Short mmCIF file of C-alpha atoms in Angstrom, two decimals:
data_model
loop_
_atom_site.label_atom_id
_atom_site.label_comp_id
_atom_site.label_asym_id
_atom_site.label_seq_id
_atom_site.Cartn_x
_atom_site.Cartn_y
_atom_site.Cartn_z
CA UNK A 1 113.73 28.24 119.10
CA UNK A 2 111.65 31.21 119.93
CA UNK A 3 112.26 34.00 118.06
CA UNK A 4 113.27 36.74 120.90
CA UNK A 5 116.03 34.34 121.64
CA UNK A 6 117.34 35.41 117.67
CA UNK A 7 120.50 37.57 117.38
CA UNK A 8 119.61 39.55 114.15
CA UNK A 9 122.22 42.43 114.46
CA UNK A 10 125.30 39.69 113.33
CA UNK A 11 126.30 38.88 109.82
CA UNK A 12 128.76 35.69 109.16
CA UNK A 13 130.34 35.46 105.97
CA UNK A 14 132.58 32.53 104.42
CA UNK A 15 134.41 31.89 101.72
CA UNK A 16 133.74 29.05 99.24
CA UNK A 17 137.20 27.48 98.25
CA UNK A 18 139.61 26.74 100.85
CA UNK A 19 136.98 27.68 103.40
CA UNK A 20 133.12 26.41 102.72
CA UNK A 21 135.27 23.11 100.51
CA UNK A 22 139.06 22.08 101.23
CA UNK A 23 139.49 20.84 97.52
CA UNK A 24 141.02 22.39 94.74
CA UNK A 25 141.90 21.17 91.21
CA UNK A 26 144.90 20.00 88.94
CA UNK A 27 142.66 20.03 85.44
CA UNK A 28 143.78 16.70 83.72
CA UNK A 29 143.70 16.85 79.81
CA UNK A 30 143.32 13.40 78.22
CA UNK A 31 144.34 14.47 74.52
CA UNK A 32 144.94 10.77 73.64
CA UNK A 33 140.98 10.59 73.40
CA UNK A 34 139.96 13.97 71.44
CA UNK A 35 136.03 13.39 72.87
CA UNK A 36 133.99 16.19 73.40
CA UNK A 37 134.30 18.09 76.59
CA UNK A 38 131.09 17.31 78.24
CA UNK A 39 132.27 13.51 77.79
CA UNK A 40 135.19 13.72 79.57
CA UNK A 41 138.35 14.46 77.42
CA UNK A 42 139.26 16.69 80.78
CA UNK A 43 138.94 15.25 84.22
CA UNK A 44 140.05 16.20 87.80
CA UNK A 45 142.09 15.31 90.48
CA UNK A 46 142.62 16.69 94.21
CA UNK A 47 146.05 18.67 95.12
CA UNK A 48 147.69 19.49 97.51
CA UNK A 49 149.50 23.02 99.05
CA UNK A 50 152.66 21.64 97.13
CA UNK A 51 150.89 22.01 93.88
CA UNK A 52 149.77 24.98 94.78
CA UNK A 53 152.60 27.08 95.08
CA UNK A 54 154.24 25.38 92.53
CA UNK A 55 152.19 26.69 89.73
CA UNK A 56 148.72 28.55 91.19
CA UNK A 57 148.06 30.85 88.46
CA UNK A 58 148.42 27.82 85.44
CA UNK A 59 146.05 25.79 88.07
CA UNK A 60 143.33 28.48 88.58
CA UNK A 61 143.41 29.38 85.31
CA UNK A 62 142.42 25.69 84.54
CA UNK A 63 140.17 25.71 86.55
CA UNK A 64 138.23 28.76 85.18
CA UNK A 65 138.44 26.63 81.75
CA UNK A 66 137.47 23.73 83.48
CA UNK A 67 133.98 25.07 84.87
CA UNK A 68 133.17 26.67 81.81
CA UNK A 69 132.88 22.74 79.84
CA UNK A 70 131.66 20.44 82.35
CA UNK A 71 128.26 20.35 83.87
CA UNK A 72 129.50 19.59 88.10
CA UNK A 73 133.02 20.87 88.53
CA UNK A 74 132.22 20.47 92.09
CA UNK A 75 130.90 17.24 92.39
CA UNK A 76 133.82 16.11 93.86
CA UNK A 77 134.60 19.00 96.36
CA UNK A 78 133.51 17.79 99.69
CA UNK A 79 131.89 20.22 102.80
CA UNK A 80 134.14 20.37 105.93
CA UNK A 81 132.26 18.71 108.26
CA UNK A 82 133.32 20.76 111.13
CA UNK A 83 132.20 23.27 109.86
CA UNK A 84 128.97 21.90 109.21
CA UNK A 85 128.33 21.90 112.55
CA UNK A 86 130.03 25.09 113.53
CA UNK A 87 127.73 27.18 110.81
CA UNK A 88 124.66 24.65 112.43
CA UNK A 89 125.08 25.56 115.88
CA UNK A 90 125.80 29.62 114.55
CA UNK A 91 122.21 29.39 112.95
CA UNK A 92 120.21 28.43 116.16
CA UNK A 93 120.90 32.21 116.98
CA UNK A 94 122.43 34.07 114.67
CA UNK A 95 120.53 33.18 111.76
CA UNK A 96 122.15 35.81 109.07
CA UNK A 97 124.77 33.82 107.36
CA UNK A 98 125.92 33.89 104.02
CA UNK A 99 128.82 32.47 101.75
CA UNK A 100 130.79 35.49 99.40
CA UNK A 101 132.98 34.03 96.64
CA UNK A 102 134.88 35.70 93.58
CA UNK A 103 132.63 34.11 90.37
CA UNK A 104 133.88 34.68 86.84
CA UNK A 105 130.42 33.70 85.02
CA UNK A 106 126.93 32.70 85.54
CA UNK A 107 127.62 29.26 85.21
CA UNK A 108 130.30 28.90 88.33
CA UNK A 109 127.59 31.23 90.52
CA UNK A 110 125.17 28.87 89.76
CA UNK A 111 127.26 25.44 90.16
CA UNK A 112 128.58 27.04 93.79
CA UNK A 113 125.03 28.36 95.11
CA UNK A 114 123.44 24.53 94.28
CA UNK A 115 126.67 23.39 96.23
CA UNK A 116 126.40 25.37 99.33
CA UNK A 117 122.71 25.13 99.43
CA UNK A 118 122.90 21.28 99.42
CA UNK A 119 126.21 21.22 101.95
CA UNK A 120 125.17 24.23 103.79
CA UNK A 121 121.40 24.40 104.22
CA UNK A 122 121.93 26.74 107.12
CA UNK A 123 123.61 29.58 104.40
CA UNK A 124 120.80 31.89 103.44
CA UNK A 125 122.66 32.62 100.33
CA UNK A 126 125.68 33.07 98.04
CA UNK A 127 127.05 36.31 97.32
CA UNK A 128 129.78 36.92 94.69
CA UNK A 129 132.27 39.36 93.19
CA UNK A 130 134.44 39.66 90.64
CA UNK A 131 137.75 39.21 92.54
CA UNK A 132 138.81 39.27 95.69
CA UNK A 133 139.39 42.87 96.44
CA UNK A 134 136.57 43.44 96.40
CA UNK A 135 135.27 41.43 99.12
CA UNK A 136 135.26 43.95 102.23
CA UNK A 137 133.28 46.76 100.65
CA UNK A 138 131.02 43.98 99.11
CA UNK A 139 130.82 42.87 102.96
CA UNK A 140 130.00 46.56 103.89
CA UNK A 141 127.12 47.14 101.31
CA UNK A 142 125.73 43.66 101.97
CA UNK A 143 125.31 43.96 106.05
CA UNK A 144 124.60 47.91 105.80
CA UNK A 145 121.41 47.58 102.80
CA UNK A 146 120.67 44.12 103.34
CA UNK A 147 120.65 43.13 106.94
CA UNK A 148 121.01 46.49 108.96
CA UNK A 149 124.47 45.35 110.53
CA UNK A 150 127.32 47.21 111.48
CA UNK A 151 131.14 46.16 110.27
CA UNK A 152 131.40 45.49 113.91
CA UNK A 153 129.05 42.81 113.81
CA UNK A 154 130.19 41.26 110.96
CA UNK A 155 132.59 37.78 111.14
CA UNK A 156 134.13 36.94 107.97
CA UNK A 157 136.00 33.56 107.31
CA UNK A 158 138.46 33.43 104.23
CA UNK A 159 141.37 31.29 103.38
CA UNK A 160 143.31 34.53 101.77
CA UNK A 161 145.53 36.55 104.22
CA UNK A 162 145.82 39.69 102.13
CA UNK A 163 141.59 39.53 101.71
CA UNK A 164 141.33 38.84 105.61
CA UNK A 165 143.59 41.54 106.39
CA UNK A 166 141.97 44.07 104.05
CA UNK A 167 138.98 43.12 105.85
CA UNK A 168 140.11 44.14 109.24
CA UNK A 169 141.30 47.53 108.10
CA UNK A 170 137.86 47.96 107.48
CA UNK A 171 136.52 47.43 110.49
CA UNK A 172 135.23 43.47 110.32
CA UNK A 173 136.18 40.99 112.09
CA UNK A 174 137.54 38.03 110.29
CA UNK A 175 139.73 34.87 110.23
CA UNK A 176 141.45 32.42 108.14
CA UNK A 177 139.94 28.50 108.19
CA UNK A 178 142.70 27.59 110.11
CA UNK A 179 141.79 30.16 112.93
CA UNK A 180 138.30 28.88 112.71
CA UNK A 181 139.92 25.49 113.61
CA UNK A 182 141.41 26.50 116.36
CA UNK A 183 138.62 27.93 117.85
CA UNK A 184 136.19 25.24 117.65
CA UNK A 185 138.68 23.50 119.13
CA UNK A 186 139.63 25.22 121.68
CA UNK A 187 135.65 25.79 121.96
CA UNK A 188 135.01 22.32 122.24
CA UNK A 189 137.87 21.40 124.34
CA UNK A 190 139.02 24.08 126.59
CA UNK A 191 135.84 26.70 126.74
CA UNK A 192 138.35 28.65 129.56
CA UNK A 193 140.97 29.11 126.74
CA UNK A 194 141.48 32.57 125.88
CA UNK A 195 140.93 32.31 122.55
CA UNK A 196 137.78 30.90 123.13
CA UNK A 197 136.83 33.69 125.69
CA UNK A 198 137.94 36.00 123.11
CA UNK A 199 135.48 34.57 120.49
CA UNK A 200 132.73 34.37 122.74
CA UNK A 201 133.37 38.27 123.42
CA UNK A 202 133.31 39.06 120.07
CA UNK A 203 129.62 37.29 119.01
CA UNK A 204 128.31 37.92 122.57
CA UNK A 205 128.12 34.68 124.15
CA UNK A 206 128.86 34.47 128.07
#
């Protein structure tokens, strides 16, 4: 694609968990072994919304435990292929996309940027934070000292309703995964729906 056809005034932002990756945790601790962490006296298994309201801070703070011992605590988290192709066909002209996720140590950056840059290839980089407040002004400072872009032109994806709305006080316009599912569908399947019209408004496209 030639390069004057480039929209370099946008910025697209998206979460990791619950956005980028549907999977989260239960940690699993297998105390009838004793073995060393690395070889697997703690393993993982997928859950569900159920789980997660049921006990979310116990889970995440698992979690956090979990990452710190094993070498992939993503290996089984899996892309959503959907968006795949959404954040593809963003790239062919607005090429200024990143991923902005809350990171509690070196080692969790490091596991999530190797994920997103093998899942995501289109994602020019991972940005984190240390929690979640923190994610709108992050999003200002980012698209104001590193890209030149206004709030305005800035579309943020994020699973957490308090972050997203937090986000929109501040001027940027963002969604939840599940609106992003809506309007690829409605993209896809009804381009005359007005949420679709309203989408295309917002990034330009006529």
């Amino acid at each position: 694609m030639e390069n004057e056809k480039l929209n370099l005034d946008t910025l697209w932002i998206f979460d990791f968990d619950f956005t980028l990756y549907a999977n989260f945790f239960k940690v699993n601790r297998n105390y009838h072994y004793q073995r060393s962490p690395l070889d697997g006296y703690m393993d993982i298994s997928p859950v569900g919304p159920i789980d997660m309201i049921k006990r979310p801070d116990k889970m995440i703070a698992d979690f956090a435990h979990f990452i710190e011992i094993t070498k992939d605590a993503y290996k089984y988290a899996k892309p959503i292929r959907m968006f795949q192709q959404f954040i593809k066909n963003v790239s062919k002209t607005d090429p200024n996309i990143i991923c902005l996720t809350v990171c509690n140590s070196k080692r969790e950056y490091e596991m999530k940027k190797n994920k997103v840059k093998t899942d995501y290839p289109e994602i020019q980089g991972v940005e984190f934070v240390s929690s979640a407040e923190m994610k709108p002004s992050a999003i200002l400072d980012i698209a104001s000292e590193r890209y030149g872009v206004q709030p305005s032109n800035c579309f943020f994806f994020d699973d957490d309703m308090r972050t997203v709305a937090r986000a929109i006080n501040y001027g940027i316009h963002s969604w939840t995964p599940i609106n992003l599912i809506w309007i690829i569908d409605d993209l896809n399947s009804n381009p005359e729906d007005a949420n679709a019209l309203m989408f295309k408004q917002f990034i330009g496209r006529e």
